[in-house]
Short mmCIF file of C-alpha atoms and ligand atoms in Angstrom, two decimals:
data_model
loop_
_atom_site.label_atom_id
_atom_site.label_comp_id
_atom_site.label_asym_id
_atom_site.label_seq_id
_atom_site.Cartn_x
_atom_site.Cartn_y
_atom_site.Cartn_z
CA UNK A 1 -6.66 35.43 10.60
CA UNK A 2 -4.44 35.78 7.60
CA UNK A 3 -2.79 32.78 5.96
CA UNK A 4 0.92 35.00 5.06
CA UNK A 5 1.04 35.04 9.02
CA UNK A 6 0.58 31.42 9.37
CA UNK A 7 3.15 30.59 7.04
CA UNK A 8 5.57 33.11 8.68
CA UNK A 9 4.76 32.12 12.05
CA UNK A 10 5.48 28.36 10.82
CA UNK A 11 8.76 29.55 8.71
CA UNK A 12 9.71 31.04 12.15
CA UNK A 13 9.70 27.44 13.42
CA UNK A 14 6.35 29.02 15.83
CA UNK A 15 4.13 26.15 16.23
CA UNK A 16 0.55 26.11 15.30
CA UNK A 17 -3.05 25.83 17.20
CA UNK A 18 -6.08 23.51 16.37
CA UNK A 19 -7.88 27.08 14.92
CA UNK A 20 -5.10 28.16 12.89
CA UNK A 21 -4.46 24.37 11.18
CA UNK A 22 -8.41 24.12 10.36
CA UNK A 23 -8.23 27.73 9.02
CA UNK A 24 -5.85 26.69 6.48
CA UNK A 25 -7.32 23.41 5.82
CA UNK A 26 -10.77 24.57 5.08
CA UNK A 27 -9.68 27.48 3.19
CA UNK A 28 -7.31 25.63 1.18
CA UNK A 29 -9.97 23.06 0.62
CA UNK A 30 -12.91 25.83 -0.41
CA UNK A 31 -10.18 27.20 -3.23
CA UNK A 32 -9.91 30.60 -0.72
CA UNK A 33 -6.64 29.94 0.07
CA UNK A 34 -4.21 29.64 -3.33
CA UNK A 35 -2.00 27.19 -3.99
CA UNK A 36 0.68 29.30 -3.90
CA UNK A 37 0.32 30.00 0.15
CA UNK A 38 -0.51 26.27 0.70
CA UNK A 39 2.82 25.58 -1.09
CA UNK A 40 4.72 28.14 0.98
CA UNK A 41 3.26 26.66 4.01
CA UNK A 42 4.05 22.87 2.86
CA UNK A 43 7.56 23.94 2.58
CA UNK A 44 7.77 25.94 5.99
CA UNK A 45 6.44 22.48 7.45
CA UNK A 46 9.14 20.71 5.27
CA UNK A 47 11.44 22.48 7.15
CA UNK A 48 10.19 23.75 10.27
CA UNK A 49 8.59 20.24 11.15
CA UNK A 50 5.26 19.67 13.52
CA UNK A 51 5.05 18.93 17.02
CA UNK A 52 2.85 15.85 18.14
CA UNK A 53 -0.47 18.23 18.63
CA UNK A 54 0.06 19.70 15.05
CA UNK A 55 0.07 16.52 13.05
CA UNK A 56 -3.01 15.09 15.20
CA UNK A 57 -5.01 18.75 14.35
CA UNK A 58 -3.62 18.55 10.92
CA UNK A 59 -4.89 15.33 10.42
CA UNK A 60 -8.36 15.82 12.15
CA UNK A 61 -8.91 18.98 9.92
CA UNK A 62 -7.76 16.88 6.52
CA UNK A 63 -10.03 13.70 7.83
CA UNK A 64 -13.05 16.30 8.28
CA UNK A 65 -12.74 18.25 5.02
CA UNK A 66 -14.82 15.49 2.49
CA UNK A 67 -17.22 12.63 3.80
CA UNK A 68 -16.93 10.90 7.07
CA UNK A 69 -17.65 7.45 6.67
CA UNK A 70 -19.79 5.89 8.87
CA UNK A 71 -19.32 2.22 9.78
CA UNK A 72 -21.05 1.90 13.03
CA UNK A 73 -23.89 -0.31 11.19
CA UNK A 74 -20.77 -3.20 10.83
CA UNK A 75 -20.49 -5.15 14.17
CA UNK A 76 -17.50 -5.54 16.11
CA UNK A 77 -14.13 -3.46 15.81
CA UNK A 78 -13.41 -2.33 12.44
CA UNK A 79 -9.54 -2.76 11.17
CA UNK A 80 -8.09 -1.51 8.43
CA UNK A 81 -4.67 -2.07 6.94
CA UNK A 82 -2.48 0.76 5.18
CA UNK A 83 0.51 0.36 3.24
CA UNK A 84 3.02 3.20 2.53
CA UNK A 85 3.38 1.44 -1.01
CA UNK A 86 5.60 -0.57 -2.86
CA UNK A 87 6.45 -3.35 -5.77
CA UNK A 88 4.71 -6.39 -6.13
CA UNK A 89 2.83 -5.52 -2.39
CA UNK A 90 -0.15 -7.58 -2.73
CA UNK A 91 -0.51 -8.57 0.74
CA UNK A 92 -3.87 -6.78 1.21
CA UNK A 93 -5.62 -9.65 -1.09
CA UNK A 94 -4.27 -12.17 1.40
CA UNK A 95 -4.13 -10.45 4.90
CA UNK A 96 -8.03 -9.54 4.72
CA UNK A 97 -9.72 -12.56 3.35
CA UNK A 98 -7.15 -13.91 5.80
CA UNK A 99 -8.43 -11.82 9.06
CA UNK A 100 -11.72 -12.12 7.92
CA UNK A 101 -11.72 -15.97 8.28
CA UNK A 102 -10.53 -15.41 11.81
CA UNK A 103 -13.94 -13.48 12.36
CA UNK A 104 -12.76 -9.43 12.15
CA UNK A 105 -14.74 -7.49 9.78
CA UNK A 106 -12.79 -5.50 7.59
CA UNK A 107 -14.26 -2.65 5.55
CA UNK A 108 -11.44 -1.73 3.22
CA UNK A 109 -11.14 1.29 0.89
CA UNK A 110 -8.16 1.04 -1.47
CA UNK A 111 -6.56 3.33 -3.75
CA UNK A 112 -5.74 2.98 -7.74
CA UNK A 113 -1.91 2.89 -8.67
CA UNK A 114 0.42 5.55 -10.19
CA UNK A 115 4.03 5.78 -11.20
CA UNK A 116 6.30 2.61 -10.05
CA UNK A 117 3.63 1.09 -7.63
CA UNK A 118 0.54 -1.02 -7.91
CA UNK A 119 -2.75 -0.43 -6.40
CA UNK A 120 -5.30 -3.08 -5.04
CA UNK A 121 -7.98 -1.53 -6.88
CA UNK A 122 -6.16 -2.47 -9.98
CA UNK A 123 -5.17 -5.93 -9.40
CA UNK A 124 -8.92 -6.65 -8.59
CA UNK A 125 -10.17 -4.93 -11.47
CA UNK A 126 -8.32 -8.00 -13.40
CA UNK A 127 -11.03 -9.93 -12.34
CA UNK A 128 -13.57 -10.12 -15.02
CA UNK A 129 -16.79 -8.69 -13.22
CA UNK A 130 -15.49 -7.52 -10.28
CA UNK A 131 -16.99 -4.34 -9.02
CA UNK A 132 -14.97 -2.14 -7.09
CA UNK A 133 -18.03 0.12 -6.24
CA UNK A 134 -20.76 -0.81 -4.63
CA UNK A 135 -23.94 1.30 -2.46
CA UNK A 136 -23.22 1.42 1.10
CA UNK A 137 -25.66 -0.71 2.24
CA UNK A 138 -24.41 -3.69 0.09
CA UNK A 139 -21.14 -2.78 0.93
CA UNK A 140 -22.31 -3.17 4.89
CA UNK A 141 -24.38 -6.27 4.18
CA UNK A 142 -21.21 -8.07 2.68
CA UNK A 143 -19.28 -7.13 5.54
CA UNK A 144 -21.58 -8.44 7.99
CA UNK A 145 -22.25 -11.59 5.62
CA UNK A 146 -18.89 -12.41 4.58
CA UNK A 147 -16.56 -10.38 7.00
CA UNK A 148 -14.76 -8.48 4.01
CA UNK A 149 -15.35 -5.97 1.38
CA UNK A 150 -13.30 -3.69 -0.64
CA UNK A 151 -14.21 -0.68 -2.58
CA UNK A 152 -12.36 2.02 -4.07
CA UNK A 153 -11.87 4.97 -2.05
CA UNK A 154 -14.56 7.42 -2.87
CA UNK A 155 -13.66 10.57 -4.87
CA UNK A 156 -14.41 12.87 -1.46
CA UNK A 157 -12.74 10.54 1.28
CA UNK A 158 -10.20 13.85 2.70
CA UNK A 159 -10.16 15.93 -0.68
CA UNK A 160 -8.07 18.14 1.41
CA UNK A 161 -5.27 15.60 1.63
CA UNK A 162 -5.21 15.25 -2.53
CA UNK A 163 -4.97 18.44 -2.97
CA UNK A 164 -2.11 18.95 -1.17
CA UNK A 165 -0.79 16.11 -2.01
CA UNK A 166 -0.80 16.97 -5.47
CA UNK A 167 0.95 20.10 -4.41
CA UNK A 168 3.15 18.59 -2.66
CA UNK A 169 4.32 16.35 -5.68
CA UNK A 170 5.51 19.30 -7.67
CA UNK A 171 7.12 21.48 -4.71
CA UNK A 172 9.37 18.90 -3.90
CA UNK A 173 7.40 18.65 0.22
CA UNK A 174 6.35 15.12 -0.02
CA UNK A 175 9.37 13.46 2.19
CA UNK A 176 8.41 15.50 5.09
CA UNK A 177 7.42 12.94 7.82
CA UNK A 178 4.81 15.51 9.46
CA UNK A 179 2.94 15.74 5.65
CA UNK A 180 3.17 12.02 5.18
CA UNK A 181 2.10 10.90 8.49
CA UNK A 182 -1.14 13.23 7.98
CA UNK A 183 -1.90 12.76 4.82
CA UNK A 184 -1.63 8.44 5.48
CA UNK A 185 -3.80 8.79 8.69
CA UNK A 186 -6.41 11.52 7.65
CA UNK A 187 -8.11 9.09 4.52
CA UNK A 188 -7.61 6.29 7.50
CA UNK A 189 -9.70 8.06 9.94
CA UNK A 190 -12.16 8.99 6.67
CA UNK A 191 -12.86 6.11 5.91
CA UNK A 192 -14.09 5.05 9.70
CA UNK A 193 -11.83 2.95 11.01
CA UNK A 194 -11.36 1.84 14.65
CA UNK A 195 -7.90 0.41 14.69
CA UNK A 196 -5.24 0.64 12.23
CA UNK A 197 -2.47 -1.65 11.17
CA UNK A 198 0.40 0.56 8.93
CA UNK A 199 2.96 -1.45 6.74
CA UNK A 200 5.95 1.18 6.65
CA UNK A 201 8.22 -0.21 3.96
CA UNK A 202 11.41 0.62 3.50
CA UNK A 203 14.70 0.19 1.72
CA UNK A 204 15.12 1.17 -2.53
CA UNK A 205 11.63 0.53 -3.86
CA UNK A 206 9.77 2.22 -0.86
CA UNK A 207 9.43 6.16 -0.14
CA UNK A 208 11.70 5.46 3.33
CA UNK A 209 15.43 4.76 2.09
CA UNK A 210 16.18 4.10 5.64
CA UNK A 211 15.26 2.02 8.79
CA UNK A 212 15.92 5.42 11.13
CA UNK A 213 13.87 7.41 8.66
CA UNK A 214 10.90 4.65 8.29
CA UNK A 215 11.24 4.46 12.89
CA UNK A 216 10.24 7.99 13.01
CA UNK A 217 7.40 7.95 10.29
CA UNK A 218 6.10 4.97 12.03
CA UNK A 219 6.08 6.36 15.85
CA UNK A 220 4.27 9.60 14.12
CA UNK A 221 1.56 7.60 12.77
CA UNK A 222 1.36 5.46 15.87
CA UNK A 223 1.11 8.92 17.80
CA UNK A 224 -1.54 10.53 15.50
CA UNK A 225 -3.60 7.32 16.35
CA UNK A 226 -2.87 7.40 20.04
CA UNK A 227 -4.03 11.11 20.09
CA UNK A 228 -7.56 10.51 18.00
CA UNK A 229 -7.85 7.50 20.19
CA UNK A 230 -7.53 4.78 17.05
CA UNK A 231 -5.31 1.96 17.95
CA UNK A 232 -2.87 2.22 15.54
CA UNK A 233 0.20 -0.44 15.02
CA UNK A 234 2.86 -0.49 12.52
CA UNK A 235 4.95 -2.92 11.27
CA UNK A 236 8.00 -2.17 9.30
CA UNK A 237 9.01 -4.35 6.65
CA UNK A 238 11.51 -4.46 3.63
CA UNK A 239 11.30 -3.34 0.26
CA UNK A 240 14.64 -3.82 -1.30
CA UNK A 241 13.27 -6.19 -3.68
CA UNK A 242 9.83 -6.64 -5.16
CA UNK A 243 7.76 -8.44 -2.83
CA UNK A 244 6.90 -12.15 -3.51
CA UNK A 245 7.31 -12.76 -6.91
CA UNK A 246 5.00 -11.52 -9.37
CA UNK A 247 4.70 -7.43 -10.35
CA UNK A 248 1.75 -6.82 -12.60
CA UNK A 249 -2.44 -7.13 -11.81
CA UNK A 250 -3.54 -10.65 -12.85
CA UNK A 251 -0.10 -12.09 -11.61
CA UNK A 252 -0.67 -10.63 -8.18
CA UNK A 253 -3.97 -11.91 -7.91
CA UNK A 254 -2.61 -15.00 -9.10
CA UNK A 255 0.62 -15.43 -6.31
CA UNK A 256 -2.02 -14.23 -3.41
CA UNK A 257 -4.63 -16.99 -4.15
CA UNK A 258 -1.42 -19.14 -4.30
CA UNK A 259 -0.68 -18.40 -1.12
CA UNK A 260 -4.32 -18.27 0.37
CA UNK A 261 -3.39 -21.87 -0.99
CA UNK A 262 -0.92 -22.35 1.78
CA UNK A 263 1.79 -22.04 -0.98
CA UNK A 264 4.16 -19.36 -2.49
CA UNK A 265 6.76 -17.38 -1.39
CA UNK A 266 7.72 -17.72 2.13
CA UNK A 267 8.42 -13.22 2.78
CA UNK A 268 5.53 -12.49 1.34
CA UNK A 269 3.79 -15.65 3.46
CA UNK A 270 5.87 -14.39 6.65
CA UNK A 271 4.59 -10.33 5.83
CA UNK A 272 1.13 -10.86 5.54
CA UNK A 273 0.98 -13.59 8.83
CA UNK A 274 2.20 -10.98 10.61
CA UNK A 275 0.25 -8.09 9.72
CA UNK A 276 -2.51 -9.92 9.95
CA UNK A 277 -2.26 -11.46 13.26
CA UNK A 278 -1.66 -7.42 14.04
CA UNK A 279 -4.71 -6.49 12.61
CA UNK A 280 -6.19 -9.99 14.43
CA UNK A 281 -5.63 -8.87 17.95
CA UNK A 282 -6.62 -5.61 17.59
CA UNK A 283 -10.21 -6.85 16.45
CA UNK A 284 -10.21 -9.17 19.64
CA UNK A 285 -9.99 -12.25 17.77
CA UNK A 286 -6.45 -13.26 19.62
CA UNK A 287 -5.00 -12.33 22.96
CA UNK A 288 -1.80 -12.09 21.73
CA UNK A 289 0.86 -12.46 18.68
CA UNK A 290 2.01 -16.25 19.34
CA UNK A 291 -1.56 -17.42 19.61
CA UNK A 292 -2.78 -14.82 16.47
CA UNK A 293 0.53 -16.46 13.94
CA UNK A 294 -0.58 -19.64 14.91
CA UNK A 295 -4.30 -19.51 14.97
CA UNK A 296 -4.13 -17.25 11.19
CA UNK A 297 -1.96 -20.77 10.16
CA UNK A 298 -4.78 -22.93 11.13
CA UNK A 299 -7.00 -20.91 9.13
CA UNK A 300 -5.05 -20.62 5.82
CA UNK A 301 -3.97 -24.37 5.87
CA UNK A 302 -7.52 -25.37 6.22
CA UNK A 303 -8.50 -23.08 3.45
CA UNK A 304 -10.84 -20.73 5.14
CA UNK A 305 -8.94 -17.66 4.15
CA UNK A 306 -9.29 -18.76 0.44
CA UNK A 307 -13.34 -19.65 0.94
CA UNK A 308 -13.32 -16.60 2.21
CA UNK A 309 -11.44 -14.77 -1.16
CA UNK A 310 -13.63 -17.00 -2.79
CA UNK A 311 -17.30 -15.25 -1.40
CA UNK A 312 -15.92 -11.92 -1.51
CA UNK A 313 -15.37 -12.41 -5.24
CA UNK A 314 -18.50 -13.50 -5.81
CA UNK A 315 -20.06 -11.21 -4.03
CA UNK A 316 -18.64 -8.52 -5.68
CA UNK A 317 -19.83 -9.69 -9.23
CA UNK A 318 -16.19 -11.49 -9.98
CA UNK A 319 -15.48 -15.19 -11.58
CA UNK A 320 -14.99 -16.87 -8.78
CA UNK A 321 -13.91 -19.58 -10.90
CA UNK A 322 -10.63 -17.92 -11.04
CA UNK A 323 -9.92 -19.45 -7.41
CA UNK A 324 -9.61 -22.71 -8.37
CA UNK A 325 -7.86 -21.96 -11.79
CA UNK A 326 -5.92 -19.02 -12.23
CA UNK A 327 -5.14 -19.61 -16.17
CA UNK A 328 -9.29 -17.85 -16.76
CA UNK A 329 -7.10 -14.54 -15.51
CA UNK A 330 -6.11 -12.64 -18.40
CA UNK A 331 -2.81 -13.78 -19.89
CA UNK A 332 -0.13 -11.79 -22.00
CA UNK A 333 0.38 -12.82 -25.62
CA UNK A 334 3.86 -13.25 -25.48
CA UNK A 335 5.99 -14.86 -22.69
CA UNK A 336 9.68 -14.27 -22.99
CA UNK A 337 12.98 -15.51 -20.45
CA UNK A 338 15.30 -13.02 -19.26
CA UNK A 339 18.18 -14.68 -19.30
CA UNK A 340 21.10 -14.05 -16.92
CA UNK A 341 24.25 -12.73 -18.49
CA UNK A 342 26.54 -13.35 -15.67
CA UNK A 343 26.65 -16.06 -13.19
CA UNK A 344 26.49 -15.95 -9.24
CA UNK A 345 24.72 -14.82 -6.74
CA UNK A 346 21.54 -12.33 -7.02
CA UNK A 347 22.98 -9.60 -4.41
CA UNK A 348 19.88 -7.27 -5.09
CA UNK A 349 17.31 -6.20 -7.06
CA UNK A 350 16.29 -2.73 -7.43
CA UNK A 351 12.17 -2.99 -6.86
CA UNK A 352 11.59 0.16 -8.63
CA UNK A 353 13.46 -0.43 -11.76
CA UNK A 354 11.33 -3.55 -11.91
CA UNK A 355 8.21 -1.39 -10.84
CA UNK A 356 9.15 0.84 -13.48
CA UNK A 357 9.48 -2.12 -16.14
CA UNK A 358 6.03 -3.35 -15.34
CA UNK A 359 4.44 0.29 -15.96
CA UNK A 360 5.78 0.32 -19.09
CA UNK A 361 4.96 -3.03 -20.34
CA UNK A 362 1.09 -1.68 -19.12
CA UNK A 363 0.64 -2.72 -15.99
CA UNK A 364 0.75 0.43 -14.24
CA UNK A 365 -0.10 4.56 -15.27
CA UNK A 366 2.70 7.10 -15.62
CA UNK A 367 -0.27 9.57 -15.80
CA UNK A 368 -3.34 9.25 -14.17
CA UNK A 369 -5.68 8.80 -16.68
CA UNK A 370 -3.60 6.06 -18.42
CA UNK A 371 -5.76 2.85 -19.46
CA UNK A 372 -4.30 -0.17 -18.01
CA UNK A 373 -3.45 -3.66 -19.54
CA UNK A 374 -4.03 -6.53 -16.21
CA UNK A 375 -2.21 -9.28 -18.46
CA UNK A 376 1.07 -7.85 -18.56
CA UNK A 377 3.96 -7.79 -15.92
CA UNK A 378 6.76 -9.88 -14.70
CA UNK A 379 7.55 -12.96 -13.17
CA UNK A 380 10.82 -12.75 -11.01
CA UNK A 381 12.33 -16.29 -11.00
CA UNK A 382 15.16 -15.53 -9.22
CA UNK A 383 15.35 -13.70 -6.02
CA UNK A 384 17.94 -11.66 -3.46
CA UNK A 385 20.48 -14.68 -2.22
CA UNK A 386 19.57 -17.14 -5.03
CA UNK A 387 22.19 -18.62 -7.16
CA UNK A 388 22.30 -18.48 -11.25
CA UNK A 389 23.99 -19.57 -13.89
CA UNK A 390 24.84 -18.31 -17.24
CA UNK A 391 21.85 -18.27 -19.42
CA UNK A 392 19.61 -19.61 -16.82
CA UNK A 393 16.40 -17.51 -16.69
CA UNK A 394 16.19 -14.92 -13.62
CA UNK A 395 12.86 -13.38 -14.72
CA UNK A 396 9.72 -13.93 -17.60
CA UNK A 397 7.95 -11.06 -18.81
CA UNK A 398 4.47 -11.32 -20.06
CA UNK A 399 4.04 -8.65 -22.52
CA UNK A 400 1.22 -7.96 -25.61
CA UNK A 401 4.21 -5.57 -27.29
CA UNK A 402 6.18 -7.27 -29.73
CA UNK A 403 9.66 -5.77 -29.19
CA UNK A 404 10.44 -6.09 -25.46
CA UNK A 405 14.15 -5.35 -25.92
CA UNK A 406 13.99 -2.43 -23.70
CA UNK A 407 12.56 -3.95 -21.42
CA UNK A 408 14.69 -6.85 -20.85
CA UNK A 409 17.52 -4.43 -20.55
CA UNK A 410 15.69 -2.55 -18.05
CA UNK A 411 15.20 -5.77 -15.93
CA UNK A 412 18.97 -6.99 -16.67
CA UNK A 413 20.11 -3.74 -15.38
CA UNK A 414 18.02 -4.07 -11.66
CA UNK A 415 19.77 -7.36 -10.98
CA UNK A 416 22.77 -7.48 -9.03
CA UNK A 417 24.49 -10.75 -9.83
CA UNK A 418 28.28 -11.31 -7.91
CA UNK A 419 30.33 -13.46 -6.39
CA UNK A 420 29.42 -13.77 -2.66
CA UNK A 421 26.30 -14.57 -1.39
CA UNK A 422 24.45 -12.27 0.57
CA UNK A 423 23.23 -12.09 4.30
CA UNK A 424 19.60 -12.82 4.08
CA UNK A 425 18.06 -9.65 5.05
CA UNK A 426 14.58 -10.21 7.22
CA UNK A 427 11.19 -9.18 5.74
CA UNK A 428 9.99 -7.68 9.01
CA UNK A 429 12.69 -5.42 10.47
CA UNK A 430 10.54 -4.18 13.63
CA UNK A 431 6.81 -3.27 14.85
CA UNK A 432 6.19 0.04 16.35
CA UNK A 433 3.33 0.35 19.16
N1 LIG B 501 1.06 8.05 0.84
C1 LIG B 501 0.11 8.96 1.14
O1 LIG B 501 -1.08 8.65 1.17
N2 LIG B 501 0.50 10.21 1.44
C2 LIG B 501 1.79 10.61 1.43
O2 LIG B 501 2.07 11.75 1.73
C3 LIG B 501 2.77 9.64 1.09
C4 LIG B 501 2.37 8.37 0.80
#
């Protein structure tokens, strides 16, 4: 087999068998097949597209090319959660404590974050003590235990998949549904999971602009699942604006144990109810979504979703004093109002210009091996369909730089403010099966 008839075949729009996809997946992986071919072939699939077969084989060959985990010494069904990214998206540090208390063990491997977007790695790092890596067999106990645990992905979990994805970055093929779908699904299936609940975001801050284009990516991943026999759900939900209302590490953990509290904002409340009740039902806990949402609101008004925060913590070598008072996160120096220059209504607010303002102030990397500062961020006071006045503060940024001038311009700049008062726009738009 030779990889320049692969690519041809694909350019041709021919489609491609199970051999043929592992042949370019293992050779790619080994460093036997350059980057240049695996870029050609990225961009034949960019615009050539897969069939259904493909993307399954693609992902099974991407899945297989690092370690497998194992998670068959956890009992029950194993459910994981993925989310195609976004601003201020903590829901994972709410929706598994919170499926956890309902008796589903979930064995979670999260990623770091890079560019505009957080990662739940991060946030929990902000947690003085917290380990984010632990040996497999403590990582099992604590699931059997305590229901939950969450690690950082290891380095070999589909080292396929990062490779190309790093190729993909600078060949402009990431936005190719077939690529996404595999690359999302492949560290999913890695990392040993029996069912799968995907949050595909979209509007400005997310990678899917549109609700048509977020449909399709959705019904691929739900297909990729279907064919590798994981039951596989996704929800798809907006990111127009930052979700909830805090961007930055500490803050986040900070707004999810308020709302493990039964408190805080009601989209991000309304996102993660309904993701987890998702994730609920598939581990058997419910028989179905009205008696999961209502069930999952038992559970966080009586608190056991935030006992349940409260063990993992612990057990994971974090304060857990920082459950029951917030301030022993770290905290910025300096605390400064944005103040509204117009007044009106807040028609939008672009989620990666705010993204973009928390990197900078430290909260996120533009390059990988940027250091991180958890303190910083921002604190969005006003939201999409809120009214202001002038001078009133719309946003507080919590910064250890002295000059934030930029910044406040940055943040002045991704609010909308007019006249009319906008149609509130729902936080789940539809759930693909
Ligand atoms: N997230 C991934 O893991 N892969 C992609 O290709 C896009 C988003």
């Amino acid at each position: 087999m030779r990889m320049v008839d692969l690519i041809q075949h694909k350019r041709d729009g021919g489609r491609l068998t199970r051999e043929q996809l592992y042949f370019i997946v293992q050779g790619f992986t080994r460093g036997d097949i350059p980057d240049y071919q695996m870029s050609a072939f990225a961009m034949a699939v960019f615009f050539r597209g897969m069939d259904e077969e493909e993307i399954a084989d693609l992902t099974m060959a991407m899945a297989s090319s690092g370690d497998v985990v194992s998670l068959a010494a956890i009992r029950g069904t194993k459910v994981d959660k993925h989310s195609t990214g976004g601003v201020g998206d903590k829901t994972s540090l709410i929706v598994v404590p919170l499926v956890a208390a309902a008796g589903v063990p979930v064995a979670k491997m999260s990623g770091r974050g890079l560019g505009h977007t957080g990662g739940t790695v991060d946030k929990l790092e902000s947690i003085r003590g917290f380990r984010i890596e632990l040996p497999n067999d403590q990582f099992v106990r604590n699931v059997n235990e305590n229901k939950m645990a969450l690690v950082g992905q290891s380095g070999n979990l589909a080292p396929a998949d990062k490779k190309l994805y790093a190729l993909r970055d600078v060949t402009a093929t990431v936005n190719s549904i077939p690529l996404i779908a595999s690359s999302i699904m492949s560290k999913k299936i890695a990392s040993g999971a029996d069912a799968i609940v995907l949050d595909v975001k979209v509007g400005s801050g997310a990678f899917m602009k549109s609700l048509e284009e977020a449909r399709e990516l959705a019904s691929t991943m739900v297909s990729i699942g279907k064919s590798l026999k994981r039951r596989t759900i996704a929800v798809l939900s907006d990111m127009n604006e930052p979700l909830g209302t805090e961007v930055g590490n500490a803050l986040e953990v900070a707004e999810a144990i308020e709302t493990l509290r039964g408190g805080g904002d009601a989209r991000l409340r309304d996102i993660c109810l309904t993701l987890a009740a998702y994730m609920a039902i598939a581990g058997g806990a419910y028989p179905d979504f009205a008696a999961a949402r209502q069930g999952l609101e038992e559970l966080l008004g009586a608190g056991r979703a935030l006992e349940t925060f409260r063990k993992f913590v612990e057990a994971q070598g974090g304060d857990p004093a920082i459950v029951d008072d917030p301030a022993l996160l770290p905290q910025a120096a300096y605390r400064l109002a944005v103040r509204a220059e117009h007044e009106g209504f807040v028609q939008a607010i672009d989620a990666e210009a705010v993204g973009v303002a928390a990197m900078l102030l430290g909260a996120g990397r533009a390059k990988k091996e940027d250091a991180i500062d958890y303190a910083v961020g921002v604190s969005l006071r006003k939201k999409v369909g809120d009214r202001v006045s002038f001078g009133e503060t719309i946003a507080v940024l919590h910064s250890n730089r002295e000059n934030n001038r930029d910044i406040t311009e940055r943040l002045l700049a991704a609010y909308t403010i007019g006249s009319d008062q906008p149609e509130p726009v729902p936080v789940v738009y539809d759930v693909v099966e």
